[in-house]
GROMACS .gro file of C-alpha atoms in nm:
model
  285
    1MET     CA    1   0.000   0.000   0.000
    2SER     CA    2   0.145   0.338  -0.101
    3LEU     CA    3   0.196   0.621   0.145
    4PRO     CA    4  -0.104   0.838   0.034
    5SER     CA    5  -0.329   0.532   0.040
    6ARG     CA    6  -0.235   0.470   0.402
    7TYR     CA    7  -0.324   0.828   0.489
    8LEU     CA    8  -0.661   0.796   0.317
    9ALA     CA    9  -0.736   0.467   0.492
   10LEU     CA   10  -0.649   0.613   0.833
   11LEU     CA   11  -0.857   0.923   0.761
   12ALA     CA   12  -1.155   0.709   0.662
   13LEU     CA   13  -1.122   0.506   0.982
   14LEU     CA   14  -1.115   0.818   1.200
   15SER     CA   15  -1.413   0.965   1.012
   16LEU     CA   16  -1.612   0.646   1.067
   17LEU     CA   17  -1.527   0.655   1.437
   18SER     CA   18  -1.637   1.018   1.461
   19PHE     CA   19  -1.969   0.953   1.284
   20PHE     CA   20  -2.032   0.652   1.508
   21ASN     CA   21  -1.970   0.862   1.817
   22ILE     CA   22  -2.198   1.143   1.701
   23GLY     CA   23  -2.468   0.890   1.608
   24ALA     CA   24  -2.447   0.737   1.953
   25CYS     CA   25  -2.501   1.081   2.106
   26ALA     CA   26  -2.811   1.136   1.893
   27ALA     CA   27  -2.951   0.791   1.971
   28ASP     CA   28  -2.977   0.869   2.341
   29VAL     CA   29  -3.281   1.093   2.288
   30SER     CA   30  -3.587   0.878   2.240
   31SER     CA   31  -3.866   1.005   2.023
   32PRO     CA   32  -4.169   1.141   2.208
   33ILE     CA   33  -4.466   0.907   2.238
   34ASN     CA   34  -4.829   0.995   2.272
   35HIS     CA   35  -4.925   0.806   2.583
   36GLY     CA   36  -4.901   0.956   2.931
   37SER     CA   37  -4.628   0.931   3.186
   38GLU     CA   38  -4.825   0.676   3.386
   39ASN     CA   39  -4.794   0.407   3.118
   40GLY     CA   40  -4.569   0.204   3.344
   41ALA     CA   41  -4.856   0.160   3.588
   42ARG     CA   42  -5.100   0.003   3.341
   43GLY     CA   43  -5.212  -0.336   3.454
   44ASN     CA   44  -5.105  -0.249   3.809
   45HIS     CA   45  -5.301  -0.099   4.093
   46PHE     CA   46  -5.198   0.265   4.131
   47GLU     CA   47  -5.233   0.413   4.473
   48HIS     CA   48  -5.400   0.752   4.459
   49ALA     CA   49  -5.259   0.923   4.762
   50SER     CA   50  -5.206   1.265   4.900
   51MET     CA   51  -4.880   1.450   4.833
   52LYS     CA   52  -4.678   1.625   5.101
   53ASP     CA   53  -4.385   1.854   5.023
   54ASP     CA   54  -4.098   1.897   5.260
   55ALA     CA   55  -4.094   2.258   5.373
   56HIS     CA   56  -3.727   2.253   5.461
   57ASN     CA   57  -3.597   2.087   5.146
   58ALA     CA   58  -3.775   2.176   4.826
   59HIS     CA   59  -3.615   1.896   4.620
   60THR     CA   60  -3.786   1.634   4.840
   61HIS     CA   61  -4.108   1.464   4.735
   62GLN     CA   62  -4.316   1.251   4.969
   63GLN     CA   63  -4.621   1.035   4.910
   64MET     CA   64  -4.848   0.887   5.173
   65GLY     CA   65  -5.026   0.579   5.042
   66THR     CA   66  -5.320   0.438   5.232
   67ASP     CA   67  -5.555   0.157   5.143
   68GLY     CA   68  -5.762  -0.106   5.312
   69ASP     CA   69  -5.474  -0.351   5.275
   70HIS     CA   70  -5.164  -0.146   5.343
   71SER     CA   71  -5.017   0.198   5.404
   72TYR     CA   72  -4.674   0.335   5.319
   73THR     CA   73  -4.462   0.644   5.271
   74CYS     CA   74  -4.247   0.690   4.962
   75GLN     CA   75  -4.002   0.977   4.939
   76ALA     CA   76  -3.718   1.076   4.703
   77ILE     CA   77  -3.428   1.316   4.748
   78PHE     CA   78  -3.150   1.426   4.514
   79PRO     CA   79  -2.830   1.455   4.719
   80SER     CA   80  -2.622   1.574   4.425
   81SER     CA   81  -2.857   1.859   4.334
   82SER     CA   82  -2.694   2.201   4.350
   83SER     CA   83  -3.014   2.404   4.372
   84PRO     CA   84  -3.168   2.486   4.711
   85THR     CA   85  -3.517   2.533   4.562
   86PHE     CA   86  -3.566   2.249   4.315
   87PRO     CA   87  -3.353   1.973   4.155
   88THR     CA   88  -3.097   2.097   3.906
   89LEU     CA   89  -2.956   1.828   3.680
   90ASN     CA   90  -2.703   1.826   3.397
   91ALA     CA   91  -2.769   1.669   3.061
   92GLY     CA   92  -2.549   1.369   3.002
   93ALA     CA   93  -2.442   1.346   3.368
   94LYS     CA   94  -2.541   1.059   3.594
   95THR     CA   95  -2.786   1.169   3.864
   96GLN     CA   96  -2.839   0.996   4.198
   97ALA     CA   97  -3.180   0.972   4.360
   98LEU     CA   98  -3.231   0.816   4.703
   99ILE     CA   99  -3.581   0.673   4.739
  100ALA     CA  100  -3.699   0.591   5.092
  101PHE     CA  101  -3.992   0.354   5.144
  102HIS     CA  102  -4.153   0.302   5.486
  103ASN     CA  103  -4.411   0.031   5.554
  104TYR     CA  104  -4.672   0.141   5.810
  105ASP     CA  105  -4.885  -0.172   5.788
  106PRO     CA  106  -4.838  -0.374   6.109
  107SER     CA  107  -4.929  -0.707   5.949
  108ASN     CA  108  -4.828  -0.686   5.584
  109THR     CA  109  -4.491  -0.724   5.410
  110VAL     CA  110  -4.415  -0.534   5.091
  111HIS     CA  111  -4.172  -0.647   4.821
  112ILE     CA  112  -4.003  -0.373   4.616
  113LEU     CA  113  -3.962  -0.523   4.271
  114LEU     CA  114  -3.845  -0.248   4.035
  115ALA     CA  115  -3.741   0.117   4.028
  116SER     CA  116  -3.807   0.322   3.718
  117GLY     CA  117  -3.837   0.679   3.597
  118ASN     CA  118  -3.936   0.900   3.306
  119LEU     CA  119  -3.848   1.242   3.172
  120ILE     CA  120  -4.160   1.425   3.063
  121PHE     CA  121  -4.226   1.743   2.869
  122ARG     CA  122  -4.323   2.028   3.097
  123ASN     CA  123  -4.701   2.075   3.122
  124GLN     CA  124  -4.751   1.781   2.886
  125ASP     CA  125  -4.823   1.413   2.935
  126ARG     CA  126  -4.572   1.297   2.675
  127VAL     CA  127  -4.269   1.095   2.774
  128LEU     CA  128  -3.944   1.228   2.633
  129GLN     CA  129  -3.705   0.972   2.778
  130ASN     CA  130  -3.748   0.645   2.965
  131PHE     CA  131  -3.485   0.588   3.229
  132SER     CA  132  -3.345   0.247   3.310
  133VAL     CA  133  -3.559  -0.005   3.498
  134VAL     CA  134  -3.355  -0.139   3.791
  135ARG     CA  135  -3.444  -0.463   3.966
  136ASN     CA  136  -3.423  -0.444   4.346
  137ALA     CA  137  -3.606  -0.737   4.510
  138ARG     CA  138  -3.613  -0.564   4.848
  139VAL     CA  139  -3.831  -0.690   5.134
  140VAL     CA  140  -3.992  -0.429   5.360
  141ARG     CA  141  -4.134  -0.581   5.675
  142PRO     CA  142  -4.393  -0.406   5.893
  143GLY     CA  143  -4.249  -0.090   6.046
  144GLU     CA  144  -3.928  -0.103   5.842
  145THR     CA  145  -3.776   0.161   5.616
  146VAL     CA  146  -3.551   0.083   5.321
  147THR     CA  147  -3.359   0.314   5.089
  148VAL     CA  148  -3.324   0.245   4.719
  149ASP     CA  149  -3.034   0.401   4.530
  150TYR     CA  150  -3.162   0.484   4.182
  151ARG     CA  151  -2.935   0.644   3.924
  152PHE     CA  152  -3.038   0.781   3.586
  153THR     CA  153  -2.878   0.991   3.315
  154PRO     CA  154  -3.066   1.262   3.125
  155SER     CA  155  -2.984   1.246   2.758
  156PRO     CA  156  -2.691   1.470   2.655
  157GLY     CA  157  -2.895   1.589   2.357
  158LEU     CA  158  -3.154   1.767   2.572
  159ASP     CA  159  -3.187   2.142   2.545
  160PRO     CA  160  -3.141   2.331   2.873
  161GLY     CA  161  -3.472   2.417   3.035
  162MET     CA  162  -3.749   2.300   3.263
  163TYR     CA  163  -3.873   1.942   3.245
  164SER     CA  164  -4.081   1.708   3.458
  165VAL     CA  165  -3.938   1.393   3.615
  166PHE     CA  166  -4.132   1.094   3.745
  167LEU     CA  167  -3.968   0.834   3.972
  168GLY     CA  168  -4.150   0.537   4.118
  169LEU     CA  169  -4.117   0.199   4.285
  170HIS     CA  170  -4.306  -0.104   4.157
  171CYS     CA  171  -4.410  -0.299   4.466
  172MET     CA  172  -4.610  -0.609   4.551
  173ASP     CA  173  -4.842  -0.672   4.845
  174THR     CA  174  -4.755  -1.016   4.983
  175THR     CA  175  -5.101  -1.065   5.135
  176THR     CA  176  -5.299  -1.027   4.814
  177ASN     CA  177  -5.011  -1.060   4.562
  178ARG     CA  178  -5.127  -0.733   4.410
  179THR     CA  179  -4.877  -0.499   4.247
  180PHE     CA  180  -4.889  -0.124   4.283
  181LEU     CA  181  -4.678   0.175   4.185
  182ALA     CA  182  -4.553   0.400   4.463
  183THR     CA  183  -4.471   0.748   4.337
  184ALA     CA  184  -4.143   0.870   4.484
  185PHE     CA  185  -4.106   1.194   4.289
  186ARG     CA  186  -4.314   1.378   4.035
  187GLY     CA  187  -4.222   1.739   3.979
  188GLU     CA  188  -4.029   1.990   3.775
  189VAL     CA  189  -3.653   1.990   3.741
  190LEU     CA  190  -3.407   2.217   3.567
  191ILE     CA  191  -3.185   2.052   3.306
  192GLY     CA  192  -2.856   2.238   3.264
  193ASP     CA  193  -2.593   2.233   2.995
  194THR     CA  194  -2.394   1.922   2.917
  195LEU     CA  195  -2.071   1.889   3.112
  196ASN     CA  196  -1.763   1.905   2.890
  197SER     CA  197  -1.572   1.644   3.087
  198ASP     CA  198  -1.774   1.336   2.993
  199ALA     CA  199  -1.599   1.054   2.809
  200ARG     CA  200  -1.804   1.086   2.492
  201THR     CA  201  -1.719   1.455   2.446
  202ILE     CA  202  -1.349   1.387   2.507
  203LEU     CA  203  -1.358   1.106   2.250
  204THR     CA  204  -1.523   1.336   1.996
  205TYR     CA  205  -1.260   1.607   2.042
  206PHE     CA  206  -0.981   1.350   2.026
  207THR     CA  207  -1.120   1.207   1.701
  208LEU     CA  208  -1.148   1.550   1.539
  209ILE     CA  209  -0.794   1.647   1.644
  210ALA     CA  210  -0.661   1.316   1.511
  211ILE     CA  211  -0.834   1.372   1.177
  212ILE     CA  212  -0.683   1.721   1.148
  213LEU     CA  213  -0.334   1.592   1.234
  214VAL     CA  214  -0.359   1.313   0.977
  215MET     CA  215  -0.468   1.560   0.710
  216VAL     CA  216  -0.181   1.797   0.791
  217TYR     CA  217   0.069   1.510   0.791
  218GLY     CA  218  -0.060   1.383   0.456
  219ILE     CA  219  -0.031   1.729   0.297
  220CYS     CA  220   0.322   1.776   0.431
  221ALA     CA  221   0.426   1.431   0.309
  222ARG     CA  222   0.275   1.503  -0.032
  223LEU     CA  223   0.477   1.824  -0.060
  224GLY     CA  224   0.797   1.657   0.060
  225LEU     CA  225   0.824   1.859   0.377
  226ILE     CA  226   0.849   1.551   0.599
  227ARG     CA  227   1.165   1.429   0.423
  228LYS     CA  228   1.324   1.772   0.448
  229ILE     CA  229   1.248   1.796   0.818
  230VAL     CA  230   1.386   1.448   0.885
  231ALA     CA  231   1.703   1.519   0.684
  232LEU     CA  232   1.756   1.850   0.864
  233TRP     CA  233   1.710   1.684   1.202
  234ARG     CA  234   1.959   1.408   1.118
  235SER     CA  235   2.219   1.655   0.994
  236ARG     CA  236   2.192   1.864   1.309
  237LYS     CA  237   2.222   1.554   1.522
  238GLN     CA  238   2.540   1.447   1.343
  239HIS     CA  239   2.700   1.792   1.371
  240ALA     CA  240   2.615   1.812   1.738
  241GLN     CA  241   2.833   1.508   1.822
  242PRO     CA  242   3.203   1.610   1.867
  243ARG     CA  243   3.467   1.400   1.695
  244VAL     CA  244   3.700   1.259   1.962
  245HIS     CA  245   4.008   1.057   1.877
  246THR     CA  246   3.996   0.721   2.048
  247GLU     CA  247   4.305   0.512   2.091
  248THR     CA  248   4.301   0.164   1.950
  249GLY     CA  249   4.209  -0.085   2.218
  250THR     CA  250   3.995   0.148   2.429
  251VAL     CA  251   3.624   0.091   2.461
  252ASP     CA  252   3.500   0.449   2.465
  253ASN     CA  253   3.631   0.804   2.457
  254ASN     CA  254   3.707   0.821   2.829
  255TYR     CA  255   4.081   0.771   2.761
  256ASP     CA  256   4.261   1.019   2.538
  257PRO     CA  257   4.642   0.982   2.516
  258GLU     CA  258   4.685   1.346   2.415
  259TYR     CA  259   4.604   1.457   2.772
  260ILE     CA  260   4.864   1.225   2.941
  261SER     CA  261   5.186   1.402   3.035
  262ALA     CA  262   5.525   1.270   2.928
  263GLU     CA  263   5.641   1.253   3.289
  264HIS     CA  264   5.359   1.014   3.373
  265LEU     CA  265   5.448   0.797   3.076
  266ARG     CA  266   5.816   0.780   3.187
  267TYR     CA  267   5.706   0.688   3.540
  268ARG     CA  268   5.482   0.415   3.402
  269ASP     CA  269   5.765   0.268   3.192
  270ALA     CA  270   6.002   0.269   3.492
  271MET     CA  271   5.748   0.087   3.708
  272LEU     CA  272   5.689  -0.173   3.440
  273LYS     CA  273   6.065  -0.235   3.407
  274ARG     CA  274   6.102  -0.265   3.785
  275HIS     CA  275   5.827  -0.525   3.811
  276ASN     CA  276   5.944  -0.719   3.509
  277SER     CA  277   6.317  -0.732   3.597
  278PRO     CA  278   6.293  -0.988   3.890
  279ALA     CA  279   6.075  -1.211   3.683
  280SER     CA  280   6.322  -1.204   3.394
  281ALA     CA  281   6.615  -1.270   3.633
  282ARG     CA  282   6.440  -1.576   3.779
  283LYS     CA  283   6.374  -1.709   3.434
  284LYS     CA  284   6.747  -1.681   3.347
  285ASN     CA  285   6.849  -1.864   3.667
   0.00000   0.00000   0.00000
C-alpha cells in the first residue's frame, strides 16, 4: 500500500469513528410518544394518595399511600442537586436519587420489585425519555424503612430548560399478591448544559484532532516537507556530536592519550621495568 493510500485509509477510519460517536449521542434521545407518563402503571393498581412537600428541602417529594390492605410512605431526594429550591440536573451526567420507602402496615410485608423513571415534557403528558428499569427485590417488613439508590442519566442531547421527572417503585403486596406503583417523585426539574468532561465529548474532540493531524501530515508528506524535516534533524544531530580521537584498544572516549603528560608515561615505563626485571632474572636462573 502506497503512502497516500495509508493516509486515506487512516482518515476514513477516523471519520467512521467520529460519525459513530456522534450517532451514539443522537440515539440517546428517544422520540416522544403519545401516551401519558403513567404508562408504566397500566395493569397495576396505582395508589392515589395525597402529596406532602418537605418545607425545609424543596427537592424532596413525599407520598403517603393508604388503602384497606396497606399503608406506606415513599419519598425521594437528590443529594447531588446544586439548587436549594428544586432539583438541578445536567444533561449527560449521571444523577443519583435516594428513594426511601416506609411500611406502616403492622401485618403486611411489601416487596419492592423495580425502580423506574421517566423524563416528561413540561405541562404535557408525553414521555421524552425512559430511564433504566432497575431490579431491586427488596423486602420491607412491617415498620421497616428501606432506601433504594436509583441512578439515571438525562440524555446529553436535551436542550437546557425546565422538564418534569417521574420516579417510582413497583411494589407487591404479599397478602394479596397485588402490584402497585408507589410514586417517589413527580415534579419539575431544571436541566442544565452538558458537562464538557464526559468521556463521549473527550472522544469526539480526540477524534477531530486526530483527523486534522492526519490531514496535515498527509499534505506535508505530499509536498515533501516531511523528508526535508527528517534530513535536517539528522544533519543537526550528526553535527552536534564532537569528533573525539579514540586510541586503539579502548572501549569508549574516556581515555585520550593526548592529555597524558610525558612525565607520567616515563614513570609508568620505569614501574613496568622494575616489576618485570625480577621475573626475567628468575627465568634466566
